[in-house]
Short mmCIF file of C-alpha atoms in Angstrom, two decimals:
data_model
loop_
_atom_site.label_atom_id
_atom_site.label_comp_id
_atom_site.label_asym_id
_atom_site.label_seq_id
_atom_site.Cartn_x
_atom_site.Cartn_y
_atom_site.Cartn_z
CA UNK A 155 96.96 69.86 100.28
CA UNK A 156 97.61 73.49 99.46
CA UNK A 157 100.85 73.38 101.44
CA UNK A 158 102.08 70.37 99.45
CA UNK A 159 101.17 72.16 96.22
CA UNK A 160 103.01 75.34 97.28
CA UNK A 161 106.00 73.23 98.28
CA UNK A 162 105.94 71.42 94.96
CA UNK A 163 105.98 74.71 93.00
CA UNK A 164 108.78 76.10 95.15
CA UNK A 165 111.08 73.11 95.20
CA UNK A 166 110.31 71.28 91.94
CA UNK A 167 109.14 73.95 89.50
CA UNK A 168 111.31 76.84 90.71
CA UNK A 169 113.99 74.36 91.92
CA UNK A 170 114.88 76.23 95.09
CA UNK A 171 116.84 74.14 97.59
CA UNK A 172 114.53 72.70 100.29
CA UNK A 173 115.29 73.92 103.79
CA UNK A 174 116.91 77.13 102.56
CA UNK A 175 115.69 80.48 103.84
CA UNK A 176 114.53 81.64 100.42
CA UNK A 177 112.71 78.34 99.89
CA UNK A 178 110.82 78.85 103.12
CA UNK A 179 109.85 82.39 102.15
CA UNK A 180 108.82 81.48 98.60
CA UNK A 181 106.66 78.48 99.51
CA UNK A 182 105.04 80.58 102.25
CA UNK A 183 104.29 83.30 99.71
CA UNK A 184 102.73 80.94 97.15
CA UNK A 185 100.68 79.14 99.79
CA UNK A 186 99.26 82.38 101.20
CA UNK A 187 98.49 83.90 97.80
CA UNK A 188 96.46 80.88 96.69
CA UNK A 189 94.67 80.63 100.00
CA UNK A 190 93.80 84.32 100.33
CA UNK A 191 92.59 84.76 96.77
CA UNK A 192 90.35 81.67 96.91
CA UNK A 193 88.86 82.94 100.17
CA UNK A 194 88.37 86.43 98.74
CA UNK A 195 86.53 85.20 95.66
CA UNK A 196 84.22 82.74 97.44
CA UNK A 197 83.35 84.81 100.51
CA UNK A 198 82.87 88.17 98.81
CA UNK A 199 80.60 86.52 96.26
CA UNK A 200 78.42 84.90 98.93
CA UNK A 201 78.24 88.09 101.02
CA UNK A 202 77.30 90.14 97.95
CA UNK A 203 74.37 87.83 97.23
CA UNK A 204 73.14 88.19 100.82
CA UNK A 205 73.67 91.92 100.58
CA UNK A 206 71.47 92.22 97.50
CA UNK A 207 68.53 91.38 99.80
CA UNK A 208 69.39 94.20 102.21
CA UNK A 209 69.86 97.54 100.48
CA UNK A 210 70.35 100.50 102.87
CA UNK A 211 66.76 101.62 102.26
CA UNK A 212 65.50 98.39 103.76
CA UNK A 213 67.99 98.51 106.65
CA UNK A 214 66.86 102.03 107.46
CA UNK A 215 63.25 100.85 107.55
CA UNK A 216 64.18 98.09 110.00
CA UNK A 217 66.22 100.40 112.26
CA UNK A 218 63.77 103.31 112.38
CA UNK A 219 61.25 101.18 114.21
CA UNK A 220 63.54 99.67 116.86
CA UNK A 221 64.10 100.78 120.45
CA UNK A 222 67.45 101.82 121.84
CA UNK A 223 69.53 98.82 122.90
CA UNK A 224 68.10 96.31 120.47
CA UNK A 225 68.47 98.94 117.74
CA UNK A 226 72.20 99.31 118.50
CA UNK A 227 72.69 95.54 118.34
CA UNK A 228 70.78 95.21 115.09
CA UNK A 229 72.51 98.24 113.55
CA UNK A 230 75.93 96.75 114.30
CA UNK A 231 75.00 93.39 112.82
CA UNK A 232 73.55 94.99 109.69
CA UNK A 233 76.64 97.18 109.45
CA UNK A 234 78.75 94.06 109.07
CA UNK A 235 77.16 92.97 105.81
CA UNK A 236 76.87 96.46 104.34
CA UNK A 237 79.78 97.59 102.21
CA UNK A 238 81.24 100.84 103.33
CA UNK A 239 82.87 103.50 101.29
CA UNK A 240 83.75 106.68 103.11
CA UNK A 241 82.32 108.61 100.16
CA UNK A 242 78.86 107.25 101.06
CA UNK A 243 79.18 108.10 104.74
CA UNK A 244 77.38 111.44 104.47
CA UNK A 245 74.34 110.43 102.40
CA UNK A 246 74.00 107.31 104.53
CA UNK A 247 74.18 109.32 107.73
CA UNK A 248 71.64 111.89 106.52
CA UNK A 249 69.34 109.20 105.17
CA UNK A 250 69.31 107.37 108.50
CA UNK A 251 68.98 110.34 110.84
CA UNK A 252 66.33 112.07 108.75
CA UNK A 253 64.22 108.92 108.60
CA UNK A 254 64.11 108.86 112.40
CA UNK A 255 66.87 106.34 113.15
CA UNK A 256 68.25 107.48 116.56
CA UNK A 257 71.70 109.11 116.48
CA UNK A 258 73.29 106.41 118.68
CA UNK A 259 71.91 103.62 116.50
CA UNK A 260 73.19 105.40 113.38
CA UNK A 261 76.65 105.56 114.94
CA UNK A 262 76.60 101.86 115.82
CA UNK A 263 76.01 101.21 112.14
CA UNK A 264 78.68 103.69 111.01
CA UNK A 265 81.26 102.09 113.31
CA UNK A 266 80.53 98.44 112.56
CA UNK A 267 80.28 98.86 108.80
CA UNK A 268 83.91 99.76 108.03
CA UNK A 269 85.43 97.95 111.02
CA UNK A 270 83.99 94.52 110.29
CA UNK A 271 84.21 94.45 106.52
CA UNK A 272 84.55 91.31 104.46
CA UNK A 273 88.05 92.00 103.15
CA UNK A 274 89.48 92.51 106.65
CA UNK A 275 87.67 89.41 107.89
CA UNK A 276 88.95 87.23 105.06
CA UNK A 277 92.50 88.44 105.57
CA UNK A 278 92.25 87.70 109.30
CA UNK A 279 90.77 84.29 108.64
CA UNK A 280 93.47 83.46 106.12
CA UNK A 281 96.46 84.85 108.03
CA UNK A 282 95.48 84.28 111.68
CA UNK A 283 92.84 81.52 111.63
CA UNK A 284 89.18 81.48 112.61
CA UNK A 285 89.68 82.07 116.33
CA UNK A 286 91.30 85.48 115.89
CA UNK A 287 88.81 86.37 113.16
CA UNK A 288 86.01 85.54 115.59
CA UNK A 289 87.57 87.50 118.47
CA UNK A 290 88.00 90.47 116.14
CA UNK A 291 84.38 90.31 114.99
CA UNK A 292 83.04 89.85 118.53
CA UNK A 293 85.00 92.72 120.06
CA UNK A 294 84.28 94.90 117.03
CA UNK A 295 80.54 94.35 117.48
CA UNK A 296 80.77 95.13 121.21
CA UNK A 297 82.69 98.36 120.52
CA UNK A 298 80.11 99.41 117.89
CA UNK A 299 77.13 98.63 120.15
CA UNK A 300 78.68 100.22 123.23
CA UNK A 301 79.91 103.40 121.47
CA UNK A 302 76.48 103.83 119.89
CA UNK A 303 74.73 103.49 123.25
CA UNK A 304 77.09 106.03 124.87
CA UNK A 305 76.56 108.55 122.04
CA UNK A 306 72.80 107.96 122.29
CA UNK A 307 72.81 108.55 126.05
CA UNK A 308 74.82 111.78 125.78
CA UNK A 309 71.91 113.42 123.92
CA UNK A 310 74.14 115.49 121.68
CA UNK A 311 71.85 115.95 118.68
CA UNK A 312 72.66 119.67 119.05
CA UNK A 313 76.15 118.92 117.71
CA UNK A 314 74.72 118.07 114.30
CA UNK A 315 74.74 120.77 111.65
CA UNK A 316 71.41 122.65 111.61
CA UNK A 317 70.44 121.53 108.13
CA UNK A 318 70.65 117.85 109.06
CA UNK A 319 67.36 117.74 110.92
CA UNK A 320 65.73 120.52 108.89
CA UNK A 321 64.30 118.07 106.38
CA UNK A 322 62.60 114.78 106.88
CA UNK A 323 63.49 112.00 104.47
CA UNK A 324 60.74 111.55 101.95
CA UNK A 325 59.18 108.13 102.07
CA UNK A 326 59.03 107.83 98.29
CA UNK A 327 61.15 104.70 98.15
CA UNK A 328 63.57 103.39 95.63
CA UNK A 329 62.53 99.80 96.08
CA UNK A 330 63.34 97.66 93.17
CA UNK A 331 63.20 93.93 93.77
CA UNK A 332 66.12 92.22 92.00
CA UNK A 333 65.70 88.92 90.21
CA UNK A 334 68.09 86.05 91.03
CA UNK A 335 69.96 86.48 87.78
CA UNK A 336 70.59 90.12 88.65
CA UNK A 337 71.68 89.26 92.19
CA UNK A 338 74.32 86.88 90.83
CA UNK A 339 75.44 89.41 88.24
CA UNK A 340 75.69 92.05 90.96
CA UNK A 341 77.70 89.68 93.20
CA UNK A 342 80.04 88.84 90.35
CA UNK A 343 80.71 92.46 89.42
CA UNK A 344 81.13 93.45 93.06
CA UNK A 345 83.61 90.64 93.68
CA UNK A 346 85.63 91.66 90.63
CA UNK A 347 85.53 95.29 91.68
CA UNK A 348 86.92 94.48 95.15
CA UNK A 349 89.59 92.17 93.72
CA UNK A 350 90.68 94.89 91.32
CA UNK A 351 90.98 97.28 94.23
CA UNK A 352 92.92 95.07 96.64
CA UNK A 353 94.93 92.51 94.67
CA UNK A 354 98.11 94.53 94.50
CA UNK A 355 98.04 95.41 98.21
CA UNK A 356 97.42 91.78 99.08
CA UNK A 357 100.35 90.54 97.01
CA UNK A 358 102.73 93.22 98.31
CA UNK A 359 101.55 92.65 101.89
CA UNK A 360 101.97 88.88 101.63
CA UNK A 361 105.29 89.34 99.86
CA UNK A 362 106.77 91.48 102.63
CA UNK A 363 105.14 89.18 105.19
CA UNK A 364 106.79 86.13 103.61
CA UNK A 365 110.13 87.90 103.60
CA UNK A 366 109.78 88.72 107.32
CA UNK A 367 108.68 85.13 107.92
CA UNK A 368 111.80 83.76 106.26
CA UNK A 369 114.49 86.29 107.18
CA UNK A 370 113.68 88.30 110.28
CA UNK A 371 114.81 86.61 113.50
CA UNK A 372 112.04 85.44 115.80
CA UNK A 373 111.44 87.60 118.89
CA UNK A 374 112.86 90.71 117.22
CA UNK A 375 109.54 92.51 117.68
CA UNK A 376 109.03 91.20 121.20
CA UNK A 377 111.74 93.54 122.37
CA UNK A 378 109.87 96.58 121.05
CA UNK A 379 106.21 95.61 121.12
CA UNK A 380 105.79 92.61 123.39
CA UNK A 381 102.94 92.27 125.87
CA UNK A 382 105.01 93.81 128.66
CA UNK A 383 105.39 97.14 126.84
CA UNK A 384 102.53 99.33 128.07
CA UNK A 385 102.82 101.90 125.29
CA UNK A 386 102.53 99.34 122.46
CA UNK A 387 98.71 99.38 122.31
CA UNK A 388 98.04 103.15 122.13
CA UNK A 389 100.98 103.56 119.76
CA UNK A 390 99.58 100.85 117.47
CA UNK A 391 96.20 102.64 117.43
CA UNK A 392 97.81 105.97 116.49
CA UNK A 393 99.80 104.37 113.66
CA UNK A 394 96.65 102.63 112.43
CA UNK A 395 94.56 105.79 111.91
CA UNK A 396 96.13 107.02 108.62
CA UNK A 397 96.35 103.54 107.06
CA UNK A 398 92.65 103.20 106.27
CA UNK A 399 92.55 102.20 102.62
CA UNK A 400 95.31 99.63 102.99
CA UNK A 401 93.65 97.12 105.33
CA UNK A 402 94.22 94.38 102.74
CA UNK A 403 97.96 94.95 102.61
CA UNK A 404 98.42 95.70 106.30
CA UNK A 405 97.03 92.45 107.69
CA UNK A 406 99.55 90.00 106.14
CA UNK A 407 102.34 92.30 107.29
CA UNK A 408 100.99 92.45 110.81
CA UNK A 409 100.55 88.69 110.82
CA UNK A 410 104.25 88.25 110.14
CA UNK A 411 105.15 90.76 112.86
CA UNK A 412 102.94 88.94 115.36
CA UNK A 413 104.88 85.81 114.61
CA UNK A 414 108.03 87.72 115.53
CA UNK A 415 106.74 88.74 118.92
CA UNK A 416 104.16 91.55 118.74
CA UNK A 417 101.48 90.71 121.32
CA UNK A 418 98.15 89.59 119.84
CA UNK A 419 96.07 92.20 121.66
CA UNK A 420 98.29 94.93 120.24
CA UNK A 421 97.83 93.43 116.78
CA UNK A 422 94.04 93.36 117.18
CA UNK A 423 93.98 96.98 118.37
CA UNK A 424 96.12 98.02 115.43
CA UNK A 425 93.86 96.37 112.88
CA UNK A 426 90.74 97.83 114.46
CA UNK A 427 92.29 101.30 114.31
CA UNK A 428 93.17 100.76 110.64
CA UNK A 429 89.58 99.89 109.72
CA UNK A 430 87.43 101.85 112.18
CA UNK A 431 89.27 105.15 112.61
CA UNK A 432 89.88 106.87 109.34
CA UNK A 433 91.10 110.40 108.83
CA UNK A 434 89.38 110.93 105.44
CA UNK A 435 86.10 109.76 106.94
CA UNK A 436 86.41 112.29 109.78
CA UNK A 437 86.95 115.07 107.25
CA UNK A 438 83.91 114.00 105.26
CA UNK A 439 81.71 113.81 108.35
CA UNK A 440 82.48 117.46 109.08
CA UNK A 441 79.85 118.47 106.55
CA UNK A 442 77.08 117.04 108.74
CA UNK A 443 78.37 117.38 112.31
CA UNK A 444 80.41 119.74 114.43
CA UNK A 445 84.03 118.88 115.12
CA UNK A 446 83.19 118.23 118.77
CA UNK A 447 80.93 115.33 117.84
CA UNK A 448 83.64 113.83 115.62
CA UNK A 449 86.14 114.12 118.46
CA UNK A 450 83.69 112.47 120.90
CA UNK A 451 83.04 109.69 118.38
CA UNK A 452 86.76 109.11 117.70
CA UNK A 453 87.61 109.13 121.42
CA UNK A 454 84.91 106.64 122.42
CA UNK A 455 85.84 104.23 119.63
CA UNK A 456 89.58 104.78 120.21
CA UNK A 457 89.28 104.07 123.93
CA UNK A 458 87.19 100.97 123.18
CA UNK A 459 89.90 99.71 120.85
CA UNK A 460 92.72 100.42 123.33
CA UNK A 461 90.77 98.62 126.07
CA UNK A 462 90.28 95.62 123.75
CA UNK A 463 94.00 95.59 123.00
CA UNK A 464 95.03 95.51 126.67
CA UNK A 465 92.33 92.96 127.47
CA UNK A 466 93.54 90.45 124.89
CA UNK A 467 97.19 91.06 125.74
CA UNK A 468 96.23 89.87 129.23
CA UNK A 469 94.02 86.96 128.15
CA UNK A 470 95.95 85.57 125.18
CA UNK A 471 99.29 85.17 126.86
CA UNK B 995 66.95 112.47 77.73
CA UNK B 996 68.27 113.74 81.03
CA UNK B 997 71.04 111.86 82.82
CA UNK B 998 72.24 112.88 86.29
CA UNK B 999 75.16 111.46 88.22
CA UNK B 1000 74.83 111.89 91.98
CA UNK B 1001 77.94 111.92 94.11
CA UNK B 1002 80.01 114.24 96.24
CA UNK B 1003 83.09 113.93 94.06
CA UNK B 1004 84.64 110.61 95.06
CA UNK B 1005 86.72 108.49 92.69
CA UNK B 1006 83.82 106.14 91.93
CA UNK B 1007 81.58 109.09 91.08
CA UNK B 1008 84.05 110.31 88.47
CA UNK B 1009 84.34 106.81 87.06
CA UNK B 1010 80.55 106.60 86.73
CA UNK B 1011 80.43 109.95 84.97
CA UNK B 1012 83.05 108.79 82.46
CA UNK B 1013 81.24 105.49 81.88
CA UNK B 1014 77.93 107.26 81.25
CA UNK B 1015 79.61 109.81 78.98
CA UNK B 1016 81.18 107.05 76.87
CA UNK B 1017 77.92 105.13 76.72
CA UNK B 1018 76.04 108.19 75.49
CA UNK B 1019 78.67 108.75 72.78
CA UNK B 1020 78.46 105.12 71.67
CA UNK B 1021 74.69 105.21 71.30
CA UNK B 1022 74.68 108.60 69.60
CA UNK B 1023 71.57 109.68 71.46
CA UNK B 1024 71.33 113.35 72.35
CA UNK B 1025 71.33 113.46 76.10
CA UNK B 1026 71.83 116.08 78.74
CA UNK B 1027 74.50 114.98 81.19
CA UNK B 1028 74.96 116.62 84.57
CA UNK B 1029 76.61 116.10 87.92
CA UNK B 1030 74.73 116.58 91.16
CA UNK B 1031 77.32 117.22 93.83
CA UNK B 1032 75.55 119.15 96.60
CA UNK B 1033 74.57 116.82 99.39
CA UNK B 1034 71.12 118.41 99.83
CA UNK B 1035 70.34 117.93 96.15
CA UNK B 1036 71.48 114.33 96.34
CA UNK B 1037 69.24 113.72 99.35
CA UNK B 1038 66.22 114.93 97.35
CA UNK B 1039 66.46 111.67 95.44
CA UNK B 1040 66.45 109.76 98.72
CA UNK B 1041 69.71 108.08 97.75
CA UNK B 1042 71.98 106.75 100.51
CA UNK B 1043 74.79 105.16 98.53
CA UNK B 1044 76.81 107.15 96.04
CA UNK B 1045 77.54 107.18 93.20
CA UNK B 1046 73.99 106.99 91.86
CA UNK B 1047 72.58 107.32 88.37
CA UNK B 1048 69.31 109.10 87.65
CA UNK B 1049 67.69 108.87 84.23
CA UNK B 1050 64.79 111.25 83.51
CA UNK B 1051 64.27 111.82 87.21
CA UNK B 1052 64.21 108.11 88.10
CA UNK B 1053 66.95 106.52 90.24
CA UNK B 1054 68.22 103.45 88.39
CA UNK B 1055 71.39 102.51 90.28
CA UNK B 1056 72.93 103.34 93.66
CA UNK B 1057 76.26 102.60 95.29
CA UNK B 1058 77.87 101.01 92.28
CA UNK B 1059 79.10 101.58 88.75
CA UNK B 1060 76.73 99.81 86.37
CA UNK B 1061 78.04 98.35 83.12
CA UNK B 1062 77.55 100.10 79.78
CA UNK B 1063 75.10 97.35 78.77
CA UNK B 1064 72.95 98.09 81.80
CA UNK B 1065 73.03 101.81 81.15
CA UNK B 1066 72.02 101.26 77.52
CA UNK B 1067 69.14 99.09 78.66
CA UNK B 1068 67.89 101.83 80.98
CA UNK B 1069 68.27 104.47 78.29
CA UNK B 1070 66.24 102.63 75.67
CA UNK B 1071 63.08 102.72 77.72
#
């Protein structure tokens, strides 16, 4: 349906010759834009409504009472539906740890929350299909759970800054129960806010992606980043670290490159590095933990991502 | 009236400060506006998502930028 509509705009309205390279690129562009923006609006709205039932105060209450392994699982799942802004990382971290949420469980949450965020998921769903989106979510959850358990087992609470555990969180709660009308209003404003933030990146990303789709010869990337190149995965992870805020624009680009021969596992590793490992977040976390803990955290997550990349390069041949 | 904006200086926190400032001007109420940027002071309010808005010592919004209408509603208690 959507494809026919995109084709109609390209060939009838813009009167570009069918079968031409530019026609292919333009109809691809229009099709993707409509698809991605409809997905963004619908899914972010629904997730925001669900989210209004689970403010961080409530999540903290749930996690403080759970034991180790189940706590890591639950923290990762709750991290998925919580929006994450690196500017909230510190208050969130302090709020959790001071309320008695174990350090490892807190990390599971901190890893899952940015890595499996709704914008990245929608872009994956729209550009790669539900199977890849599911694989991404599944491996992301496993990395978050596993890294949290490792950090918990290391018993490295001594690497937190002294002031972190000096105070207990007061139990005086900010617990305001929203009415349905307010939930919908919140969801609407949140959806608009996200759209405002990402729309330009999405359009530019899809635009360049469509250009690659139409003009770049197939298999060009296979020569440099195919499954048989061992260095492709770690290199992709390194490149992904500084690209944090541009997940929305990066995914359509990567989707086009995958089509031209980048192995899927490498692509997955790259996207995980973009979302989960972020330089600004590391800098911010320095106020609450020693550099050694940040390095340990980044290494465990980084290794998990690299492993995932190699694994799916082997499986998805 | 005492209005406090909690946040460690991120872009959203600045936006919230501006929004509150404009709202106060529009209503013409005399209000004391201040930023709370030290993480320990923010934690005293038990807030986990910044930016947050505190009116007369009560947390009214966390993790988002409320609209001017909402802020006015909270101010006219």
